PDB file of C-alpha atoms and ligand atoms in Angstrom:
ATOM      1  CA  MET A   1      -7.331   8.863 -41.243  1.00  0.00           C
ATOM      2  CA  ASP A   2      -3.796   7.618 -39.288  1.00  0.00           C
ATOM      3  CA  SER A   3      -2.906   9.491 -36.142  1.00  0.00           C
ATOM      4  CA  LEU A   4       0.007  10.574 -35.882  1.00  0.00           C
ATOM      5  CA  GLY A   5       1.486   8.272 -32.875  1.00  0.00           C
ATOM      6  CA  ALA A   6       0.346   5.326 -35.039  1.00  0.00           C
ATOM      7  CA  ILE A   7       2.916   7.514 -37.728  1.00  0.00           C
ATOM      8  CA  ALA A   8       5.658   7.815 -35.277  1.00  0.00           C
ATOM      9  CA  GLU A   9       5.107   3.829 -34.150  1.00  0.00           C
ATOM     10  CA  LEU A  10       5.954   2.831 -37.623  1.00  0.00           C
ATOM     11  CA  ILE A  11       8.226   5.154 -37.867  1.00  0.00           C
ATOM     12  CA  ASN A  12      10.216   4.047 -34.604  1.00  0.00           C
ATOM     13  CA  GLN A  13      10.100   0.125 -35.851  1.00  0.00           C
ATOM     14  CA  ASN A  14      11.797   0.888 -39.184  1.00  0.00           C
ATOM     15  CA  ASP A  15      15.475   2.225 -40.391  1.00  0.00           C
ATOM     16  CA  ASP A  16      15.294   3.513 -43.669  1.00  0.00           C
ATOM     17  CA  PHE A  17      13.661   6.319 -45.435  1.00  0.00           C
ATOM     18  CA  LEU A  18      12.747   8.260 -48.573  1.00  0.00           C
ATOM     19  CA  VAL A  19      11.659  11.896 -47.703  1.00  0.00           C
ATOM     20  CA  ALA A  20       9.850  13.246 -50.791  1.00  0.00           C
ATOM     21  CA  ALA A  21       8.952  16.830 -51.274  1.00  0.00           C
ATOM     22  CA  HIS A  22       6.552  17.539 -54.168  1.00  0.00           C
ATOM     23  CA  VAL A  23       7.585  19.331 -57.472  1.00  0.00           C
ATOM     24  CA  SER A  24       8.171  23.170 -57.974  1.00  0.00           C
ATOM     25  CA  PRO A  25       8.977  22.623 -54.242  1.00  0.00           C
ATOM     26  CA  ASP A  26       8.153  25.438 -52.029  1.00  0.00           C
ATOM     27  CA  GLY A  27       9.594  26.684 -48.388  1.00  0.00           C
ATOM     28  CA  ASP A  28       7.008  24.098 -46.712  1.00  0.00           C
ATOM     29  CA  THR A  29       7.673  21.006 -48.208  1.00  0.00           C
ATOM     30  CA  LEU A  30      11.279  21.833 -48.219  1.00  0.00           C
ATOM     31  CA  GLY A  31      11.199  22.589 -44.550  1.00  0.00           C
ATOM     32  CA  SER A  32       9.185  19.863 -43.866  1.00  0.00           C
ATOM     33  CA  ALA A  33      11.095  17.221 -45.127  1.00  0.00           C
ATOM     34  CA  LEU A  34      14.507  18.281 -44.188  1.00  0.00           C
ATOM     35  CA  ALA A  35      13.563  19.060 -40.585  1.00  0.00           C
ATOM     36  CA  LEU A  36      11.948  15.307 -41.214  1.00  0.00           C
ATOM     37  CA  ALA A  37      15.302  13.752 -43.047  1.00  0.00           C
ATOM     38  CA  ARG A  38      17.545  15.373 -40.370  1.00  0.00           C
ATOM     39  CA  ALA A  39      15.480  14.388 -37.197  1.00  0.00           C
ATOM     40  CA  LEU A  40      15.677  10.986 -38.911  1.00  0.00           C
ATOM     41  CA  ALA A  41      19.629  10.664 -38.698  1.00  0.00           C
ATOM     42  CA  ARG A  42      19.494  11.733 -34.987  1.00  0.00           C
ATOM     43  CA  LEU A  43      17.458   8.862 -34.698  1.00  0.00           C
ATOM     44  CA  GLY A  44      20.021   7.063 -35.950  1.00  0.00           C
ATOM     45  CA  LYS A  45      17.925   5.643 -39.134  1.00  0.00           C
ATOM     46  CA  ARG A  46      19.071   6.267 -42.551  1.00  0.00           C
ATOM     47  CA  ALA A  47      16.981   8.711 -44.140  1.00  0.00           C
ATOM     48  CA  GLN A  48      17.076  10.388 -47.952  1.00  0.00           C
ATOM     49  CA  ALA A  49      15.660  13.435 -48.694  1.00  0.00           C
ATOM     50  CA  VAL A  50      14.383  13.820 -52.580  1.00  0.00           C
ATOM     51  CA  CYS A  51      12.480  16.077 -55.084  1.00  0.00           C
ATOM     52  CA  GLU A  52      12.336  15.547 -58.532  1.00  0.00           C
ATOM     53  CA  ASP A  53      13.058  19.663 -58.767  1.00  0.00           C
ATOM     54  CA  ALA A  54      16.959  21.286 -57.797  1.00  0.00           C
ATOM     55  CA  VAL A  55      16.206  23.155 -54.256  1.00  0.00           C
ATOM     56  CA  PRO A  56      15.410  27.389 -55.454  1.00  0.00           C
ATOM     57  CA  HIS A  57      18.068  29.433 -54.435  1.00  0.00           C
ATOM     58  CA  ILE A  58      16.142  31.243 -51.882  1.00  0.00           C
ATOM     59  CA  TYR A  59      15.861  27.933 -50.128  1.00  0.00           C
ATOM     60  CA  GLU A  60      19.169  26.978 -50.625  1.00  0.00           C
ATOM     61  CA  PHE A  61      19.955  28.366 -47.070  1.00  0.00           C
ATOM     62  CA  LEU A  62      17.875  25.664 -45.560  1.00  0.00           C
ATOM     63  CA  PRO A  63      20.241  23.597 -43.386  1.00  0.00           C
ATOM     64  CA  GLY A  64      20.600  19.985 -45.127  1.00  0.00           C
ATOM     65  CA  ALA A  65      19.470  21.822 -48.870  1.00  0.00           C
ATOM     66  CA  ALA A  66      22.634  20.756 -50.008  1.00  0.00           C
ATOM     67  CA  ASP A  67      21.795  17.058 -49.342  1.00  0.00           C
ATOM     68  CA  MET A  68      18.444  16.768 -50.934  1.00  0.00           C
ATOM     69  CA  LEU A  69      18.614  14.298 -53.542  1.00  0.00           C
ATOM     70  CA  ARG A  70      17.032  14.706 -57.167  1.00  0.00           C
ATOM     71  CA  SER A  71      14.643  11.806 -58.281  1.00  0.00           C
ATOM     72  CA  GLU A  72      17.598  10.002 -60.280  1.00  0.00           C
ATOM     73  CA  ASN A  73      20.083   9.887 -57.288  1.00  0.00           C
ATOM     74  CA  ALA A  74      18.089   8.634 -54.500  1.00  0.00           C
ATOM     75  CA  ARG A  75      17.293   4.657 -53.545  1.00  0.00           C
ATOM     76  CA  PRO A  76      14.320   3.276 -52.824  1.00  0.00           C
ATOM     77  CA  ALA A  77      13.907   2.700 -48.952  1.00  0.00           C
ATOM     78  CA  ARG A  78      11.318   0.319 -46.929  1.00  0.00           C
ATOM     79  CA  VAL A  79       9.477   3.514 -45.889  1.00  0.00           C
ATOM     80  CA  ALA A  80       8.500   6.694 -48.122  1.00  0.00           C
ATOM     81  CA  VAL A  81       7.225   9.920 -46.575  1.00  0.00           C
ATOM     82  CA  ALA A  82       5.444  12.786 -48.325  1.00  0.00           C
ATOM     83  CA  VAL A  83       5.396  15.996 -47.597  1.00  0.00           C
ATOM     84  CA  ASP A  84       2.920  18.559 -48.224  1.00  0.00           C
ATOM     85  CA  CYS A  85       1.207  16.599 -51.147  1.00  0.00           C
ATOM     86  CA  ALA A  86      -1.907  17.128 -51.612  1.00  0.00           C
ATOM     87  CA  ASP A  87      -2.084  14.094 -54.419  1.00  0.00           C
ATOM     88  CA  ALA A  88       0.674  11.212 -55.637  1.00  0.00           C
ATOM     89  CA  GLN A  89       1.622  12.914 -58.927  1.00  0.00           C
ATOM     90  CA  ARG A  90       2.837  15.648 -56.947  1.00  0.00           C
ATOM     91  CA  LEU A  91       5.647  13.732 -55.798  1.00  0.00           C
ATOM     92  CA  GLY A  92       6.588  13.626 -60.115  1.00  0.00           C
ATOM     93  CA  SER A  93       9.508  12.039 -60.823  1.00  0.00           C
ATOM     94  CA  ALA A  94       9.734  10.611 -57.326  1.00  0.00           C
ATOM     95  CA  LEU A  95       6.545   8.993 -57.365  1.00  0.00           C
ATOM     96  CA  PRO A  96       8.346   5.803 -58.323  1.00  0.00           C
ATOM     97  CA  LEU A  97      10.469   5.922 -55.365  1.00  0.00           C
ATOM     98  CA  PHE A  98       7.331   6.314 -53.103  1.00  0.00           C
ATOM     99  CA  ARG A  99       5.812   3.750 -54.554  1.00  0.00           C
ATOM    100  CA  ALA A 100       8.469   1.063 -54.109  1.00  0.00           C
ATOM    101  CA  ALA A 101       9.163   1.501 -50.380  1.00  0.00           C
ATOM    102  CA  GLU A 102       7.167  -1.447 -48.661  1.00  0.00           C
ATOM    103  CA  LYS A 103       4.809   1.527 -46.358  1.00  0.00           C
ATOM    104  CA  THR A 104       4.155   4.895 -47.445  1.00  0.00           C
ATOM    105  CA  ILE A 105       3.163   7.875 -45.299  1.00  0.00           C
ATOM    106  CA  ASN A 106       1.598  10.614 -46.275  1.00  0.00           C
ATOM    107  CA  ILE A 107       1.675  14.020 -43.817  1.00  0.00           C
ATOM    108  CA  ASP A 108      -0.322  17.219 -45.449  1.00  0.00           C
ATOM    109  CA  HIS A 109      -2.249  20.174 -44.782  1.00  0.00           C
ATOM    110  CA  HIS A 110      -4.075  20.382 -48.355  1.00  0.00           C
ATOM    111  CA  GLU A 111      -8.110  19.756 -47.974  1.00  0.00           C
ATOM    112  CA  THR A 112      -7.552  18.238 -51.301  1.00  0.00           C
ATOM    113  CA  ASN A 113      -5.576  15.817 -50.332  1.00  0.00           C
ATOM    114  CA  ASN A 114      -6.775  12.169 -51.520  1.00  0.00           C
ATOM    115  CA  ALA A 115      -5.048   9.913 -48.538  1.00  0.00           C
ATOM    116  CA  TYR A 116      -2.814   7.765 -51.018  1.00  0.00           C
ATOM    117  CA  ALA A 117      -0.272   5.992 -48.906  1.00  0.00           C
ATOM    118  CA  ASP A 118      -0.560   3.613 -46.614  1.00  0.00           C
ATOM    119  CA  TYR A 119      -0.703   5.995 -43.761  1.00  0.00           C
ATOM    120  CA  ASN A 120      -2.716   9.296 -43.895  1.00  0.00           C
ATOM    121  CA  PHE A 121      -2.204  11.978 -41.429  1.00  0.00           C
ATOM    122  CA  VAL A 122      -3.958  15.335 -43.155  1.00  0.00           C
ATOM    123  CA  GLU A 123      -5.286  17.836 -41.228  1.00  0.00           C
ATOM    124  CA  LYS A 124      -6.426  21.615 -41.940  1.00  0.00           C
ATOM    125  CA  ALA A 125      -3.774  23.612 -40.885  1.00  0.00           C
ATOM    126  CA  GLY A 126      -1.714  26.554 -41.928  1.00  0.00           C
ATOM    127  CA  ALA A 127       1.657  24.449 -43.073  1.00  0.00           C
ATOM    128  CA  THR A 128       2.508  20.605 -43.124  1.00  0.00           C
ATOM    129  CA  GLY A 129       5.683  21.855 -41.015  1.00  0.00           C
ATOM    130  CA  GLU A 130       3.322  22.261 -37.765  1.00  0.00           C
ATOM    131  CA  HIS A 131       2.435  18.536 -38.373  1.00  0.00           C
ATOM    132  CA  VAL A 132       5.906  17.386 -39.410  1.00  0.00           C
ATOM    133  CA  LEU A 133       7.087  19.953 -35.412  1.00  0.00           C
ATOM    134  CA  ARG A 134       4.007  17.519 -34.248  1.00  0.00           C
ATOM    135  CA  LEU A 135       5.868  14.225 -34.911  1.00  0.00           C
ATOM    136  CA  ILE A 136       9.291  15.084 -34.338  1.00  0.00           C
ATOM    137  CA  ASN A 137       8.036  15.673 -30.925  1.00  0.00           C
ATOM    138  CA  LEU A 138       6.524  12.270 -30.531  1.00  0.00           C
ATOM    139  CA  LEU A 139       9.086  10.760 -31.955  1.00  0.00           C
ATOM    140  CA  GLY A 140      10.981  12.468 -29.428  1.00  0.00           C
ATOM    141  CA  PRO A 141      14.742  13.891 -30.545  1.00  0.00           C
ATOM    142  CA  GLU A 142      14.076  17.405 -29.648  1.00  0.00           C
ATOM    143  CA  PRO A 143      14.204  19.742 -32.307  1.00  0.00           C
ATOM    144  CA  ASP A 144      17.857  21.406 -33.369  1.00  0.00           C
ATOM    145  CA  ALA A 145      18.814  24.773 -34.371  1.00  0.00           C
ATOM    146  CA  ASP A 146      18.719  23.215 -37.779  1.00  0.00           C
ATOM    147  CA  MET A 147      15.354  21.366 -37.733  1.00  0.00           C
ATOM    148  CA  ALA A 148      13.955  24.362 -36.324  1.00  0.00           C
ATOM    149  CA  THR A 149      14.844  26.575 -39.124  1.00  0.00           C
ATOM    150  CA  CYS A 150      13.737  24.118 -41.801  1.00  0.00           C
ATOM    151  CA  LEU A 151       9.929  24.544 -39.987  1.00  0.00           C
ATOM    152  CA  TYR A 152      10.077  27.863 -39.271  1.00  0.00           C
ATOM    153  CA  ALA A 153      10.867  28.995 -42.730  1.00  0.00           C
ATOM    154  CA  ALA A 154       7.790  26.149 -44.020  1.00  0.00           C
ATOM    155  CA  ILE A 155       5.331  27.847 -41.565  1.00  0.00           C
ATOM    156  CA  MET A 156       6.453  31.148 -42.290  1.00  0.00           C
ATOM    157  CA  SER A 157       6.665  30.712 -45.837  1.00  0.00           C
ATOM    158  CA  ASP A 158       3.327  28.777 -45.996  1.00  0.00           C
ATOM    159  CA  THR A 159       1.364  31.297 -44.023  1.00  0.00           C
ATOM    160  CA  GLY A 160       2.355  34.646 -45.887  1.00  0.00           C
ATOM    161  CA  SER A 161       4.648  35.172 -42.865  1.00  0.00           C
ATOM    162  CA  PHE A 162       1.548  34.688 -40.049  1.00  0.00           C
ATOM    163  CA  ALA A 163      -0.471  37.026 -42.151  1.00  0.00           C
ATOM    164  CA  TYR A 164      -2.834  34.426 -44.901  1.00  0.00           C
ATOM    165  CA  SER A 165      -5.984  33.271 -42.695  1.00  0.00           C
ATOM    166  CA  SER A 166      -5.074  30.178 -42.970  1.00  0.00           C
ATOM    167  CA  THR A 167      -2.689  31.159 -39.844  1.00  0.00           C
ATOM    168  CA  THR A 168      -3.814  29.910 -36.683  1.00  0.00           C
ATOM    169  CA  PRO A 169      -3.285  29.427 -33.032  1.00  0.00           C
ATOM    170  CA  ASP A 170      -1.241  26.646 -33.915  1.00  0.00           C
ATOM    171  CA  SER A 171       1.068  28.220 -36.190  1.00  0.00           C
ATOM    172  CA  LEU A 172       2.006  30.529 -33.835  1.00  0.00           C
ATOM    173  CA  ARG A 173       2.212  28.583 -31.366  1.00  0.00           C
ATOM    174  CA  ALA A 174       4.636  25.939 -33.340  1.00  0.00           C
ATOM    175  CA  ALA A 175       6.626  29.153 -34.665  1.00  0.00           C
ATOM    176  CA  ALA A 176       7.453  29.987 -30.951  1.00  0.00           C
ATOM    177  CA  MET A 177       8.407  26.885 -29.893  1.00  0.00           C
ATOM    178  CA  LEU A 178      10.742  27.198 -33.339  1.00  0.00           C
ATOM    179  CA  VAL A 179      12.174  30.247 -32.074  1.00  0.00           C
ATOM    180  CA  GLU A 180      13.256  29.269 -28.521  1.00  0.00           C
ATOM    181  CA  ARG A 181      14.832  25.648 -30.190  1.00  0.00           C
ATOM    182  CA  GLY A 182      16.785  28.461 -32.397  1.00  0.00           C
ATOM    183  CA  ALA A 183      14.879  29.341 -35.685  1.00  0.00           C
ATOM    184  CA  ASP A 184      15.946  33.557 -36.448  1.00  0.00           C
ATOM    185  CA  PRO A 185      12.717  34.902 -37.723  1.00  0.00           C
ATOM    186  CA  ALA A 186      14.762  37.954 -39.591  1.00  0.00           C
ATOM    187  CA  ARG A 187      17.377  35.877 -40.564  1.00  0.00           C
ATOM    188  CA  ILE A 188      14.473  33.163 -42.703  1.00  0.00           C
ATOM    189  CA  ASN A 189      12.943  36.620 -43.568  1.00  0.00           C
ATOM    190  CA  ARG A 190      15.822  38.648 -44.954  1.00  0.00           C
ATOM    191  CA  ARG A 191      16.973  35.148 -46.623  1.00  0.00           C
ATOM    192  CA  ILE A 192      13.613  34.042 -47.860  1.00  0.00           C
ATOM    193  CA  TYR A 193      12.062  37.700 -48.857  1.00  0.00           C
ATOM    194  CA  ARG A 194      14.324  40.515 -48.497  1.00  0.00           C
ATOM    195  CA  THR A 195      17.222  39.162 -51.345  1.00  0.00           C
ATOM    196  CA  ILE A 196      15.491  38.883 -54.106  1.00  0.00           C
ATOM    197  CA  PRO A 197      17.923  38.248 -57.566  1.00  0.00           C
ATOM    198  CA  PHE A 198      17.556  41.384 -59.958  1.00  0.00           C
ATOM    199  CA  GLY A 199      16.079  39.015 -62.365  1.00  0.00           C
ATOM    200  CA  LYS A 200      13.292  38.527 -60.273  1.00  0.00           C
ATOM    201  CA  GLN A 201      12.642  42.208 -59.414  1.00  0.00           C
ATOM    202  CA  LYS A 202      12.406  42.737 -63.193  1.00  0.00           C
ATOM    203  CA  LEU A 203      10.059  40.016 -63.584  1.00  0.00           C
ATOM    204  CA  LEU A 204       7.582  41.331 -60.701  1.00  0.00           C
ATOM    205  CA  GLY A 205       7.807  45.239 -62.601  1.00  0.00           C
ATOM    206  CA  ALA A 206       6.844  42.831 -65.960  1.00  0.00           C
ATOM    207  CA  THR A 207       4.315  40.896 -64.812  1.00  0.00           C
ATOM    208  CA  LEU A 208       2.531  43.825 -63.276  1.00  0.00           C
ATOM    209  CA  THR A 209       2.963  45.886 -66.410  1.00  0.00           C
ATOM    210  CA  GLY A 210       1.125  43.017 -68.323  1.00  0.00           C
ATOM    211  CA  LEU A 211      -1.466  42.677 -65.771  1.00  0.00           C
ATOM    212  CA  ALA A 212      -5.417  42.558 -67.010  1.00  0.00           C
ATOM    213  CA  LEU A 213      -8.737  43.234 -64.972  1.00  0.00           C
ATOM    214  CA  HIS A 214     -11.457  41.028 -66.020  1.00  0.00           C
ATOM    215  CA  GLU A 215     -14.986  41.357 -64.648  1.00  0.00           C
ATOM    216  CA  ASN A 216     -15.098  44.938 -63.462  1.00  0.00           C
ATOM    217  CA  GLY A 217     -12.039  44.534 -61.584  1.00  0.00           C
ATOM    218  CA  ARG A 218     -12.677  41.118 -59.935  1.00  0.00           C
ATOM    219  CA  ILE A 219     -10.677  39.288 -61.665  1.00  0.00           C
ATOM    220  CA  GLY A 220      -7.043  39.973 -62.055  1.00  0.00           C
ATOM    221  CA  LEU A 221      -4.897  38.120 -64.989  1.00  0.00           C
ATOM    222  CA  ALA A 222      -1.314  38.234 -66.280  1.00  0.00           C
ATOM    223  CA  CYS A 223       1.097  35.733 -68.681  1.00  0.00           C
ATOM    224  CA  LEU A 224       4.163  35.134 -68.281  1.00  0.00           C
ATOM    225  CA  SER A 225       5.691  33.817 -71.127  1.00  0.00           C
ATOM    226  CA  ALA A 226       9.125  31.704 -70.966  1.00  0.00           C
ATOM    227  CA  ALA A 227      10.462  34.523 -73.137  1.00  0.00           C
ATOM    228  CA  ASP A 228       9.137  37.162 -71.055  1.00  0.00           C
ATOM    229  CA  ILE A 229      10.504  35.033 -67.805  1.00  0.00           C
ATOM    230  CA  ALA A 230      14.057  34.693 -70.129  1.00  0.00           C
ATOM    231  CA  SER A 231      14.250  38.613 -71.327  1.00  0.00           C
ATOM    232  CA  CYS A 232      14.267  39.552 -67.734  1.00  0.00           C
ATOM    233  CA  GLY A 233      17.173  37.273 -66.621  1.00  0.00           C
ATOM    234  CA  ALA A 234      14.944  35.268 -64.593  1.00  0.00           C
ATOM    235  CA  LEU A 235      14.164  31.564 -63.738  1.00  0.00           C
ATOM    236  CA  GLU A 236      10.881  30.307 -63.937  1.00  0.00           C
ATOM    237  CA  GLU A 237      11.104  29.597 -59.844  1.00  0.00           C
ATOM    238  CA  ASP A 238      11.222  33.502 -59.782  1.00  0.00           C
ATOM    239  CA  THR A 239       7.851  33.436 -60.517  1.00  0.00           C
ATOM    240  CA  GLU A 240       6.911  31.861 -56.896  1.00  0.00           C
ATOM    241  CA  GLY A 241       5.538  35.100 -54.512  1.00  0.00           C
ATOM    242  CA  ILE A 242       4.080  37.438 -57.662  1.00  0.00           C
ATOM    243  CA  ILE A 243       0.873  36.139 -57.930  1.00  0.00           C
ATOM    244  CA  ASP A 244       0.567  37.860 -54.447  1.00  0.00           C
ATOM    245  CA  HIS A 245       0.751  41.092 -56.431  1.00  0.00           C
ATOM    246  CA  ILE A 246      -1.701  40.737 -58.309  1.00  0.00           C
ATOM    247  CA  ARG A 247      -4.477  39.427 -55.665  1.00  0.00           C
ATOM    248  CA  ASP A 248      -3.343  42.600 -53.224  1.00  0.00           C
ATOM    249  CA  VAL A 249      -4.878  44.623 -55.931  1.00  0.00           C
ATOM    250  CA  GLU A 250      -7.621  46.473 -54.248  1.00  0.00           C
ATOM    251  CA  GLY A 251     -10.980  45.116 -55.781  1.00  0.00           C
ATOM    252  CA  VAL A 252      -9.232  41.737 -57.267  1.00  0.00           C
ATOM    253  CA  GLU A 253     -11.227  38.414 -56.105  1.00  0.00           C
ATOM    254  CA  VAL A 254      -9.599  35.913 -58.156  1.00  0.00           C
ATOM    255  CA  ALA A 255      -5.744  36.369 -58.914  1.00  0.00           C
ATOM    256  CA  ILE A 256      -4.389  34.425 -61.828  1.00  0.00           C
ATOM    257  CA  LEU A 257      -0.541  34.044 -62.945  1.00  0.00           C
ATOM    258  CA  ILE A 258      -0.097  31.382 -66.489  1.00  0.00           C
ATOM    259  CA  ARG A 259       3.619  30.710 -66.535  1.00  0.00           C
ATOM    260  CA  GLU A 260       4.989  28.874 -69.771  1.00  0.00           C
ATOM    261  CA  SER A 261       6.508  26.295 -67.690  1.00  0.00           C
ATOM    262  CA  ALA A 262       7.746  24.137 -71.172  1.00  0.00           C
ATOM    263  CA  SER A 263       6.591  24.823 -75.056  1.00  0.00           C
ATOM    264  CA  GLY A 264       3.158  24.099 -74.635  1.00  0.00           C
ATOM    265  CA  VAL A 265       2.905  23.275 -70.897  1.00  0.00           C
ATOM    266  CA  PHE A 266       1.346  25.867 -68.633  1.00  0.00           C
ATOM    267  CA  LYS A 267       1.452  26.351 -65.003  1.00  0.00           C
ATOM    268  CA  VAL A 268      -2.156  28.164 -63.843  1.00  0.00           C
ATOM    269  CA  SER A 269      -1.573  29.466 -60.175  1.00  0.00           C
ATOM    270  CA  LEU A 270      -5.007  30.661 -58.292  1.00  0.00           C
ATOM    271  CA  ARG A 271      -5.371  32.598 -55.623  1.00  0.00           C
ATOM    272  CA  SER A 272      -9.023  34.288 -54.057  1.00  0.00           C
ATOM    273  CA  LYS A 273      -9.033  36.997 -51.476  1.00  0.00           C
ATOM    274  CA  HIS A 274     -12.181  36.313 -49.400  1.00  0.00           C
ATOM    275  CA  PHE A 275     -14.701  33.955 -51.004  1.00  0.00           C
ATOM    276  CA  ALA A 276     -13.954  32.619 -54.086  1.00  0.00           C
ATOM    277  CA  ASP A 277     -13.015  28.351 -53.974  1.00  0.00           C
ATOM    278  CA  VAL A 278     -10.355  28.757 -56.529  1.00  0.00           C
ATOM    279  CA  GLY A 279      -9.329  24.886 -54.911  1.00  0.00           C
ATOM    280  CA  GLY A 280     -12.858  23.381 -56.778  1.00  0.00           C
ATOM    281  CA  ILE A 281     -11.347  25.296 -59.832  1.00  0.00           C
ATOM    282  CA  ALA A 282      -7.981  23.792 -59.927  1.00  0.00           C
ATOM    283  CA  ALA A 283      -9.748  20.045 -58.616  1.00  0.00           C
ATOM    284  CA  SER A 284     -11.514  20.408 -61.739  1.00  0.00           C
ATOM    285  CA  MET A 285      -8.977  20.518 -63.995  1.00  0.00           C
ATOM    286  CA  GLY A 286      -6.658  17.787 -61.805  1.00  0.00           C
ATOM    287  CA  GLY A 287      -4.657  20.244 -60.213  1.00  0.00           C
ATOM    288  CA  GLY A 288      -5.196  20.895 -55.944  1.00  0.00           C
ATOM    289  CA  GLY A 289      -4.612  23.204 -53.328  1.00  0.00           C
ATOM    290  CA  HIS A 290      -6.577  25.120 -50.814  1.00  0.00           C
ATOM    291  CA  LYS A 291      -9.642  27.495 -51.013  1.00  0.00           C
ATOM    292  CA  ARG A 292      -7.203  30.477 -51.145  1.00  0.00           C
ATOM    293  CA  ALA A 293      -4.689  29.378 -53.019  1.00  0.00           C
ATOM    294  CA  ALA A 294      -4.154  26.150 -55.760  1.00  0.00           C
ATOM    295  CA  GLY A 295      -2.967  25.707 -58.932  1.00  0.00           C
ATOM    296  CA  TYR A 296      -3.529  23.334 -61.781  1.00  0.00           C
ATOM    297  CA  THR A 297      -1.132  22.479 -65.376  1.00  0.00           C
ATOM    298  CA  VAL A 298      -2.378  22.672 -68.633  1.00  0.00           C
ATOM    299  CA  LEU A 299      -1.529  21.870 -72.479  1.00  0.00           C
ATOM    300  CA  GLY A 300      -2.125  23.690 -75.175  1.00  0.00           C
ATOM    301  CA  SER A 301      -1.508  27.578 -76.331  1.00  0.00           C
ATOM    302  CA  MET A 302      -1.075  30.605 -73.724  1.00  0.00           C
ATOM    303  CA  GLU A 303      -4.536  31.789 -75.198  1.00  0.00           C
ATOM    304  CA  GLU A 304      -6.351  28.612 -74.356  1.00  0.00           C
ATOM    305  CA  ALA A 305      -4.649  28.585 -71.103  1.00  0.00           C
ATOM    306  CA  ALA A 306      -5.624  32.439 -70.369  1.00  0.00           C
ATOM    307  CA  SER A 307      -9.584  31.775 -71.615  1.00  0.00           C
ATOM    308  CA  GLY A 308     -10.158  28.372 -69.744  1.00  0.00           C
ATOM    309  CA  ALA A 309      -8.688  29.700 -66.014  1.00  0.00           C
ATOM    310  CA  LEU A 310     -11.157  33.173 -66.853  1.00  0.00           C
ATOM    311  CA  THR A 311     -13.948  31.370 -67.585  1.00  0.00           C
ATOM    312  CA  LEU A 312     -13.820  28.911 -64.223  1.00  0.00           C
ATOM    313  CA  ALA A 313     -12.719  31.817 -61.687  1.00  0.00           C
ATOM    314  CA  ARG A 314     -15.519  33.375 -63.357  1.00  0.00           C
ATOM    315  CA  GLU A 315     -18.277  30.535 -62.197  1.00  0.00           C
ATOM    316  CA  ALA A 316     -16.177  31.155 -58.976  1.00  0.00           C
ATOM    317  CA  LEU A 317     -17.399  34.190 -58.498  1.00  0.00           C
ATOM    318  CA  ARG A 318     -20.652  33.586 -58.675  1.00  0.00           C
ATOM    319  CA  ALA A 319     -20.560  29.953 -56.971  1.00  0.00           C
TER     320      ALA A 319
HETATM  321 MN1   MN B   1       2.038  23.699 -47.518  1.00  0.00          MN
END
């Protein structure tokens, strides 16, 4: 493990950077990448922010989101930084760009992170955005309102609006500092959670209508085919957050949401409420995450994906 100080030193000695977010980007990876890229630019360095996927609609308001590059439009840089990526595969099509750098940096808060870079800073926290704020403070540019907005969105979204068990005093202190720097909590909350496209709201209804309980109500499972998503007029990205409604059902310990991402490709999202280690389930399937929130991808049919996830969830309940 390397210190943030050593990473700041490496950054100070270089001027050409690529900051990469993970596939199916969430608020933490996007906010962290955009804030760090902006801080590097403020220091007079070249910095490209890159992601395999387009920025989801709900995060388009983040300052700098319009400059986020898709992998095919980015070029290799001398130093590459991965933010919020538990393993290198999470970079998707940005992985070759990451590997092409002379020096690589990995900043993350996932316990399953396997230290795949030259410099690795991995520490448990509410969000990777907390680490990026500490790094920016070490680098020197005072976080401006745009950086503060990105980092506040990162921490707010990954801590479930400061409500998950991952929320720490450090998460709240970071948020307070970011509000002092110009982040607007009400506006960021409204943009991310209170501005729901019609199709996404319909998708929530369809998912909950199809929700089934197993193991005396301790496992909640819902499946969404590509056709289900399309029939609601929704996009795949609109599935984000739906699993929280499954976990919230009284008595449910493990929540499972399976969505068809492409023909024969199923993304399995997992949440647990009190004790089940869904990170362990995801890791055993080649995925990753935390004890309470994790996911993996599986090939085959929806039925196979569902029965496989149920078997693993039953084991996690017994462990
Ligand atoms: Mn995160």
